[in-house]
Tab-separated table of C-alpha atoms in Angstrom:
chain	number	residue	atom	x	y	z
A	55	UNK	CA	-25.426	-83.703	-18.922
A	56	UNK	CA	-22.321	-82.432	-17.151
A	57	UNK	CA	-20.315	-86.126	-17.135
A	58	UNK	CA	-20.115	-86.241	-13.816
A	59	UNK	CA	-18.548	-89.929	-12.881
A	60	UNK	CA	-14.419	-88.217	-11.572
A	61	UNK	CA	-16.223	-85.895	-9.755
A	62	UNK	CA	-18.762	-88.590	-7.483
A	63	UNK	CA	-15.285	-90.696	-6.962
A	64	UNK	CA	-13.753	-87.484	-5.235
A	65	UNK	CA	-16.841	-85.839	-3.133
A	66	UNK	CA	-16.829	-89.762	-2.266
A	67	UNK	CA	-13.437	-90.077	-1.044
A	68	UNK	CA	-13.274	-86.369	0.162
A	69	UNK	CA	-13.264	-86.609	4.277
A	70	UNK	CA	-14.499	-83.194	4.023
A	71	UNK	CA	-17.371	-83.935	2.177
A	72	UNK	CA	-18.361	-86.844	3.875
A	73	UNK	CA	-22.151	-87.647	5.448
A	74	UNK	CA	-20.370	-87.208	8.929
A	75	UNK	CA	-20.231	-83.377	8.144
A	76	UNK	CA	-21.665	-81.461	10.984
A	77	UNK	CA	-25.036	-80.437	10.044
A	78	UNK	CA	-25.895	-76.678	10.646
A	79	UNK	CA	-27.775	-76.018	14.006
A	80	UNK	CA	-31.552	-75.572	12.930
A	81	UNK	CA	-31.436	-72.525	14.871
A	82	UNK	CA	-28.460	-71.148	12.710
A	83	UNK	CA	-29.249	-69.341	9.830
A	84	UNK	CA	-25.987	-69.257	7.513
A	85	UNK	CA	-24.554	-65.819	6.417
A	86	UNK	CA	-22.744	-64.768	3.506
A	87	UNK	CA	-21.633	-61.077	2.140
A	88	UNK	CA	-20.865	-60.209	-1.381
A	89	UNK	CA	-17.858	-58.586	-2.739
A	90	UNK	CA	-16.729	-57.603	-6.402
A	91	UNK	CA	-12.875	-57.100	-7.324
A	92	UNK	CA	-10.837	-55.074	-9.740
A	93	UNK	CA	-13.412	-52.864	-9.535
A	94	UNK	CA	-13.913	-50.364	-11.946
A	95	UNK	CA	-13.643	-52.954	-14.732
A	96	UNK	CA	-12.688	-51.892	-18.689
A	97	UNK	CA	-15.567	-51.508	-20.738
A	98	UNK	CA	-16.058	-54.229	-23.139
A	99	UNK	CA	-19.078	-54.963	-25.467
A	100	UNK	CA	-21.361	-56.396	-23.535
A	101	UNK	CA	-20.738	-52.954	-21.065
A	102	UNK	CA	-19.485	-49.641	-20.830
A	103	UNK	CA	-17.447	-49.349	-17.691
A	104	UNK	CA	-19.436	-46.820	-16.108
A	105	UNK	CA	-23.300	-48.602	-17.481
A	106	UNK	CA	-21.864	-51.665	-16.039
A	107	UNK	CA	-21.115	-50.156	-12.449
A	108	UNK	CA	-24.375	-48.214	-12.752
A	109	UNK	CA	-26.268	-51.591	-13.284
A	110	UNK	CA	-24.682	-53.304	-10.348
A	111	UNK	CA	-25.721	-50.488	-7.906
A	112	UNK	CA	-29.417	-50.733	-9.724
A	113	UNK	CA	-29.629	-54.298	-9.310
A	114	UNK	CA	-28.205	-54.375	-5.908
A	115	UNK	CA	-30.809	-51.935	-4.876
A	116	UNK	CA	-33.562	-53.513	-5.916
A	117	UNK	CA	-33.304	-56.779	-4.173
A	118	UNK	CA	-32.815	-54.610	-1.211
A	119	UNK	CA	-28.681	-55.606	-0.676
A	120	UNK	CA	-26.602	-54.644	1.899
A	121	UNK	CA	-23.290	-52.937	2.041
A	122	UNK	CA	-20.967	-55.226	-0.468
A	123	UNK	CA	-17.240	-54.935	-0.598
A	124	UNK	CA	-15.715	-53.007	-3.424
A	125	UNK	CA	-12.017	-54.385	-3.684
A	126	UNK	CA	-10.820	-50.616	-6.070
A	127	UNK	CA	-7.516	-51.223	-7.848
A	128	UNK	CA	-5.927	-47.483	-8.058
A	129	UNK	CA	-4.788	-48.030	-11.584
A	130	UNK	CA	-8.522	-48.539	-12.444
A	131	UNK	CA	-9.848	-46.010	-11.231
A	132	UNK	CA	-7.483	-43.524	-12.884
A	133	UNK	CA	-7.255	-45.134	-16.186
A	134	UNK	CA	-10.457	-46.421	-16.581
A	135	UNK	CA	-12.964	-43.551	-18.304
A	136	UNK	CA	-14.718	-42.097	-15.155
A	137	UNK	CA	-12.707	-44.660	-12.470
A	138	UNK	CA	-13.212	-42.328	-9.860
A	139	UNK	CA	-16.401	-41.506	-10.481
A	140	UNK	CA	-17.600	-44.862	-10.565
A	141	UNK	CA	-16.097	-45.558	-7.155
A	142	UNK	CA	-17.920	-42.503	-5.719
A	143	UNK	CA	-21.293	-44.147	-7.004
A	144	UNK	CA	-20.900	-47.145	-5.272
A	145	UNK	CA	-19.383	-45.253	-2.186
A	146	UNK	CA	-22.657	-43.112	-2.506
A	147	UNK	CA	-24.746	-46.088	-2.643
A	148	UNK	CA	-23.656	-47.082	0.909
A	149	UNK	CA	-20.950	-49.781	-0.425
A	150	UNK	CA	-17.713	-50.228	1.132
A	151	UNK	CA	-14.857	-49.271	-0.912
A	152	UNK	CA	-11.733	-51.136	0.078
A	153	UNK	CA	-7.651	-51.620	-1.183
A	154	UNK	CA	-7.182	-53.944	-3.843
A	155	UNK	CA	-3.528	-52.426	-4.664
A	156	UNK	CA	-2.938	-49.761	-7.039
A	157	UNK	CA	-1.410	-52.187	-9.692
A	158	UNK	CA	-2.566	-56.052	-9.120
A	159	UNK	CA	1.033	-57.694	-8.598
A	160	UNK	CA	1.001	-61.048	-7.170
A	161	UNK	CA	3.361	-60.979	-3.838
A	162	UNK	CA	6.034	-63.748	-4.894
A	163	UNK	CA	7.046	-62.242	-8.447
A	164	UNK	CA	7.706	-58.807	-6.483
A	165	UNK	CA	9.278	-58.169	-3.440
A	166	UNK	CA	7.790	-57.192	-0.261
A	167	UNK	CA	8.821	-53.629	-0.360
A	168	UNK	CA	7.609	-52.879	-4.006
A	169	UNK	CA	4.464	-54.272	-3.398
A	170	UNK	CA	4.084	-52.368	0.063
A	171	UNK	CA	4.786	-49.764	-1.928
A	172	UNK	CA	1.943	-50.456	-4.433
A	173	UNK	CA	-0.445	-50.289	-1.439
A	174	UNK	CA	0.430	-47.277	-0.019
A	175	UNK	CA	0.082	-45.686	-3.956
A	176	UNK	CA	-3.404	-46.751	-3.632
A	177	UNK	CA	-4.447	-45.517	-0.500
A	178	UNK	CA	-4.678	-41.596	-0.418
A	179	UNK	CA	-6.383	-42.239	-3.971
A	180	UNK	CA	-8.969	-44.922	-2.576
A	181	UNK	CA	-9.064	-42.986	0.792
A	182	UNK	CA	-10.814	-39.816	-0.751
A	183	UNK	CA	-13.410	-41.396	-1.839
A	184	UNK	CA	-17.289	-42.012	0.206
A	185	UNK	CA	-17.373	-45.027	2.577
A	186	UNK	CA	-13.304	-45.963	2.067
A	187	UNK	CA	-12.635	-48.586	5.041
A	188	UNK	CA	-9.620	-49.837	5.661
A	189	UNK	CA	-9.325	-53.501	3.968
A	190	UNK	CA	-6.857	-54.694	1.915
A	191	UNK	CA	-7.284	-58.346	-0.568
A	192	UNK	CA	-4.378	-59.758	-1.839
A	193	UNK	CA	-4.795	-59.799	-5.535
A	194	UNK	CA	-4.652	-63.194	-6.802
A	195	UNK	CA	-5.752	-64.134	-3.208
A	196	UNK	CA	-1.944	-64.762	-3.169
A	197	UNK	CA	0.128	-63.839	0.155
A	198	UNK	CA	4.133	-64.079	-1.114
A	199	UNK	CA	6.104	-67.128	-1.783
A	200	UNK	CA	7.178	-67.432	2.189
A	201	UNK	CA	6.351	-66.908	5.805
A	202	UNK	CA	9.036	-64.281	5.770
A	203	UNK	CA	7.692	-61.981	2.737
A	204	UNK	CA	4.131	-62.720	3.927
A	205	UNK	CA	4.999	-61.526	7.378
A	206	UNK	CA	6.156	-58.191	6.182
A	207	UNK	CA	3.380	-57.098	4.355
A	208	UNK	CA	0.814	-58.108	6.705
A	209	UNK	CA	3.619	-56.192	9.293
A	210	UNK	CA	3.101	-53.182	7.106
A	211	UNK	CA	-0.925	-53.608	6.868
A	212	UNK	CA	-1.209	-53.343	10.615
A	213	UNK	CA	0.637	-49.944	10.507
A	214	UNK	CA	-1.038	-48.502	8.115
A	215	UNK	CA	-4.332	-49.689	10.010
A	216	UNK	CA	-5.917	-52.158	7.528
A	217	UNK	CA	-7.302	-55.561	7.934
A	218	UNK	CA	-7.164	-58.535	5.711
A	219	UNK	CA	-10.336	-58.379	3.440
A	220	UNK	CA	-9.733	-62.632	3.032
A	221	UNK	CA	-12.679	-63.923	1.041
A	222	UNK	CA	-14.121	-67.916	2.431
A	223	UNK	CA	-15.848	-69.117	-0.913
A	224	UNK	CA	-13.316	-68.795	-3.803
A	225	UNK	CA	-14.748	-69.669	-7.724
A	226	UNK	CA	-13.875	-68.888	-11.023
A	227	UNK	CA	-16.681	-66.663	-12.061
A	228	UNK	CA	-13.815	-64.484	-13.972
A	229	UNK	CA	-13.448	-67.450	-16.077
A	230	UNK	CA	-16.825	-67.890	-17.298
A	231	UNK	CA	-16.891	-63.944	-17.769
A	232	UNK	CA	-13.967	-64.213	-20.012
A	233	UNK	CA	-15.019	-67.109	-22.070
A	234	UNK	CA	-18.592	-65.111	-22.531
A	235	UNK	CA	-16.682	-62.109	-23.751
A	236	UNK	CA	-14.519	-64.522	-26.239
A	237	UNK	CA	-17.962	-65.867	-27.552
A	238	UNK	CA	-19.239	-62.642	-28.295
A	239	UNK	CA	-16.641	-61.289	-30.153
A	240	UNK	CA	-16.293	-64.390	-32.115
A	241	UNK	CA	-20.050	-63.701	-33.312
A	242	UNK	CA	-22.214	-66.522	-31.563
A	243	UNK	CA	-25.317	-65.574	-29.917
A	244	UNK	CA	-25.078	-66.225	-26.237
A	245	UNK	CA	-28.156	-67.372	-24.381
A	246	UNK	CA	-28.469	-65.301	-21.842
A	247	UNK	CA	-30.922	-67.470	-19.431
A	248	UNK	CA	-29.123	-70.807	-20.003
A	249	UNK	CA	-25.851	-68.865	-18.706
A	250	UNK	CA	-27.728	-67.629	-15.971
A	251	UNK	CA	-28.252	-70.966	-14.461
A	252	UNK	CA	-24.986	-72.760	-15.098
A	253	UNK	CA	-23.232	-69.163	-13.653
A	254	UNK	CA	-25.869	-69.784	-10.730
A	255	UNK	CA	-25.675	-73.471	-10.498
A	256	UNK	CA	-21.931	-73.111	-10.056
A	257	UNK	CA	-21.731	-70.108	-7.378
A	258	UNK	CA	-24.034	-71.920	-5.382
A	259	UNK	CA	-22.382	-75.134	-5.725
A	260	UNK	CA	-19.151	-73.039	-4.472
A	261	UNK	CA	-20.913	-71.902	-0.956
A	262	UNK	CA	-22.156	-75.317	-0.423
A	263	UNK	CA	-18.490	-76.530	-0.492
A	264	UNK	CA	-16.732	-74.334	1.594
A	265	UNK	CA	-19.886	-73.467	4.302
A	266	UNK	CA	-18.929	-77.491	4.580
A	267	UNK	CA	-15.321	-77.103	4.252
A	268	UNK	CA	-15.828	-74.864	7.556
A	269	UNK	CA	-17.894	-77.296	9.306
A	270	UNK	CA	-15.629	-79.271	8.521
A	271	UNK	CA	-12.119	-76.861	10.257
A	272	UNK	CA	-13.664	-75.677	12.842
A	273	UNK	CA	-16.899	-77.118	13.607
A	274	UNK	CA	-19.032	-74.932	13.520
A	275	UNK	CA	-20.744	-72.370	10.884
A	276	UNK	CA	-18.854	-69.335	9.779
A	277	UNK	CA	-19.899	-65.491	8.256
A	278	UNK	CA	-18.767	-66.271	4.879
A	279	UNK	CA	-17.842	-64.253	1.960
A	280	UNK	CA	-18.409	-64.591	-1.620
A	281	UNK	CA	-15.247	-63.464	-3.991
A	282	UNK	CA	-16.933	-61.867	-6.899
A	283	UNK	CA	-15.745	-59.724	-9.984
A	284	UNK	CA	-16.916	-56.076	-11.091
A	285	UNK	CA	-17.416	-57.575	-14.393
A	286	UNK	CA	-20.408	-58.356	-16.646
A	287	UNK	CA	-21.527	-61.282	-15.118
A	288	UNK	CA	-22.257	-58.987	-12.203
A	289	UNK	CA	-23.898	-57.000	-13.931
A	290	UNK	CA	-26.426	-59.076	-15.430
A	291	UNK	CA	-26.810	-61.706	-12.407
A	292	UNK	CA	-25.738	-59.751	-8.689
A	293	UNK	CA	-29.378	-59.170	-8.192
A	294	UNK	CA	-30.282	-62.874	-8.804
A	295	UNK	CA	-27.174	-64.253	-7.081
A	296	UNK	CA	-28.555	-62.644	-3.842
A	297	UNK	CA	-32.353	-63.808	-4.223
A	298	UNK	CA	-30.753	-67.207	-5.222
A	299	UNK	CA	-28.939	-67.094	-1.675
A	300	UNK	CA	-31.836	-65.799	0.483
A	301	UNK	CA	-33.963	-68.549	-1.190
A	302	UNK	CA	-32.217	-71.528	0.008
A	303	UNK	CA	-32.227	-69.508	3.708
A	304	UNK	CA	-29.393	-67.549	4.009
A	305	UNK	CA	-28.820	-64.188	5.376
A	306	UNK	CA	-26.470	-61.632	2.932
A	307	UNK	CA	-25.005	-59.584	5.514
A	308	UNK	CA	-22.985	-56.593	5.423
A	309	UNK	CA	-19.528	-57.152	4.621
A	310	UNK	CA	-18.284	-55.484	7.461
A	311	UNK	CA	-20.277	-57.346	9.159
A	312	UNK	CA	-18.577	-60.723	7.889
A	313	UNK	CA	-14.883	-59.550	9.183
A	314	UNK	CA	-16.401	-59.544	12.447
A	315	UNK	CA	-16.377	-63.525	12.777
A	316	UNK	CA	-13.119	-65.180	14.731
A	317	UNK	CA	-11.498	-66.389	11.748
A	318	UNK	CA	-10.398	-62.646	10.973
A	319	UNK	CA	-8.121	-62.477	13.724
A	320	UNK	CA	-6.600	-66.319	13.567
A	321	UNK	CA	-2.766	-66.166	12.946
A	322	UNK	CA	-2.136	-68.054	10.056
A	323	UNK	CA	1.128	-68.345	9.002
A	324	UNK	CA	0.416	-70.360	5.048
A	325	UNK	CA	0.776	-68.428	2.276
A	326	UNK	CA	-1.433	-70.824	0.023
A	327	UNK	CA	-5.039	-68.528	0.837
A	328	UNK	CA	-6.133	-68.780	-2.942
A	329	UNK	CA	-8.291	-71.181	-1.331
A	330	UNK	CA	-9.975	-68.617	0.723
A	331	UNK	CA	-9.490	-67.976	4.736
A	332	UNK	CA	-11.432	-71.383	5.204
A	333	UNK	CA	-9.036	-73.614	3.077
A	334	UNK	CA	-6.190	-71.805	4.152
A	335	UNK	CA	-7.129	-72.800	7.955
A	336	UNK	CA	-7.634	-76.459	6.490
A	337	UNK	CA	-4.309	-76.429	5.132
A	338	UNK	CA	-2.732	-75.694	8.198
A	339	UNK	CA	-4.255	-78.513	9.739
A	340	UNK	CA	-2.926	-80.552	7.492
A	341	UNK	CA	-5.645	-81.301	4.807
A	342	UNK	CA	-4.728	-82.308	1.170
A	343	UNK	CA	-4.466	-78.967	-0.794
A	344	UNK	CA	-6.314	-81.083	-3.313
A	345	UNK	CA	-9.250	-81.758	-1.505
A	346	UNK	CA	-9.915	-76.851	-1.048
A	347	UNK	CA	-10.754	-76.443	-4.934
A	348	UNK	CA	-14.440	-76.862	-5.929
A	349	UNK	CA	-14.057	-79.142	-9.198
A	350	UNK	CA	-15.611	-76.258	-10.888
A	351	UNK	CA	-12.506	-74.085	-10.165
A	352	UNK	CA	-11.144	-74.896	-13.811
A	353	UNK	CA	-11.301	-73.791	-17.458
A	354	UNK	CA	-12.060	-77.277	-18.527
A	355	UNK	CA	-14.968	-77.612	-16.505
A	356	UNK	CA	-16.524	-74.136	-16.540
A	357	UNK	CA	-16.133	-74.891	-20.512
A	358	UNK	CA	-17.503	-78.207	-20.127
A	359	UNK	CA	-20.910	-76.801	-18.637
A	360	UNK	CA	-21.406	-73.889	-20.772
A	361	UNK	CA	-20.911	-76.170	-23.995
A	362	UNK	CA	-23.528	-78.969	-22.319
A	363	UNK	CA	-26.217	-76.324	-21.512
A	364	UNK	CA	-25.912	-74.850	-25.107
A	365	UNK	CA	-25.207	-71.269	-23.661
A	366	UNK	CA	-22.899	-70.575	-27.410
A	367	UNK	CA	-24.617	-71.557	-30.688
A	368	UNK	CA	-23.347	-69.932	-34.201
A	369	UNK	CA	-25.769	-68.023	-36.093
A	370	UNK	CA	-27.296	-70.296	-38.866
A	371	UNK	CA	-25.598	-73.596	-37.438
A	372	UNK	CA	-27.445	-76.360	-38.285
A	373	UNK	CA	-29.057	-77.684	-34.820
């Protein structure tokens, strides 16, 4: 089993995970929506692009899903075989399709204008297309180096009439699509259900941490939503990552829905929101920036876990 000794020692000494969390109210049922970045993704060989999107939208319909948030990058969906296309299927399918930039920079290694810039590219492009609404995610969840650089693109956001598309629960499900992709073309046979359930295990673990993290901030429950990739983990698992969530009694709400809570219109003024709007609220306050990562946010661990369920065996390995 997952050793999991350093991690007991900090949920222990974590404030924010302590038993004086403020329980839910019973008559509050916690909500979550579900969006997928980067979106359309490269094939690779696990997916073609375009089979990939088209099993998301399958899987999404048959568990019934609401509207989900499709952060498009513009370069995507021109480069990509059938980008645009793809979009227009999940526009179609009654998803929102949102601004992810045209290019991915990270604000802080380019400047405020160029990446303005890289926004507006993306807009007329994204704007065509069925269901566009005007949100815009930083890519890298990063907001600029400084108040000053942060300031100006969010200045330039609320001209152009977006709102921040800020995620709450932040993981590292890209991770554990990468190192699946690195397994496969490296030949071992990847068990498909065992990576199910540590990919589960893990999101849900996520939720769990920051729906407490917000207790935590603000005292009371917030409309969360989940950061998710367009990639093949999504693929195979969106539909059971939503029946997972309604199981342990949860609502998945529309996404739009979700930037109706409070916390999309507090002024924050950090630019350190990789930990999602929740952590970046806790930071303000004053919390250790240690204390916002779920210990599974980290190549070691995500490693760790797939190694200890036996997701990756070689072909003809001796057992």
């Amino acid at each position: 089993m997952l050793n999991l000794t350093l991690l007991s020692l900090l949920f222990v000494s974590n404030p924010l995970l302590s038993t004086a969390a403020q329980p839910l109210p019973e008559t509050t049922t916690p909500e979550i929506a579900i969006s997928l970045d980067d979106a359309p993704m490269p094939s690779t060989s696990l997916f073609a692009s375009i089979e990939r999107t088209q099993t998301i939208i399958a899987k999404l319909r048959a568990v019934n899903s609401p509207s989900i948030g499709i952060f498009a990058l513009g370069q995507n969906a021109q480069k990509v075989p059938q980008g645009m296309e793809q979009l227009k299927l999940y526009g179609e399918a009654g998803h929102m399709i949102a601004n992810h930039s045209y290019s991915h920079y990270q604000l802080g290694k380019v400047s405020a204008p160029v990446f303005i810039q890289d926004i507006q590219r993306a807009h007329p492009l994204l704007g065509s297309l069925p269901n566009f609404k005007p949100f815009f995610r930083f890519p890298y969840l990063c907001e600029g180096k400084n108040a000053q650089q942060r300031g100006a693109v969010l200045q330039a956001l609320t001209t152009m009439g977006y709102q921040e598309g800020y995620v709450t629960v932040n993981n590292y499900d890209f991770a554990i699509n990468h190192l699946v992709n690195k397994a496969v073309k490296n030949k071992q046979v990847v068990d498909f259900e065992k990576l199910k359930q540590v990919y589960l295990t893990i999101l849900w673990d996520c939720i769990k941490f920051y729906d407490q993290l917000a207790l935590q901030v603000l005292g009371r429950p917030v409309k969360h939503v989940l950061l998710l990739h367009a990639n093949d983990l999504a693929a195979y698992y969106i539909g059971d990552v939503i029946t997972l969530i309604r199981s342990k009694g949860w609502r998945v709400i529309p996404i739009e829905e979700a930037y109706q809570d409070p916390i999309a219109k507090l002024h924050l003024t950090t630019t350190k929101s990789q930990y999602g709007r929740i952590g970046a609220i806790a930071q303000e306050k004053g919390f250790n920036h240690l204390t916002l990562f779920h210990p599974s946010m980290s190549y070691a661990y995500i490693q760790q876990a797939l190694e200890e369920a036996q997701v990756f065996t070689v072909p003809g390995a001796t057992p």
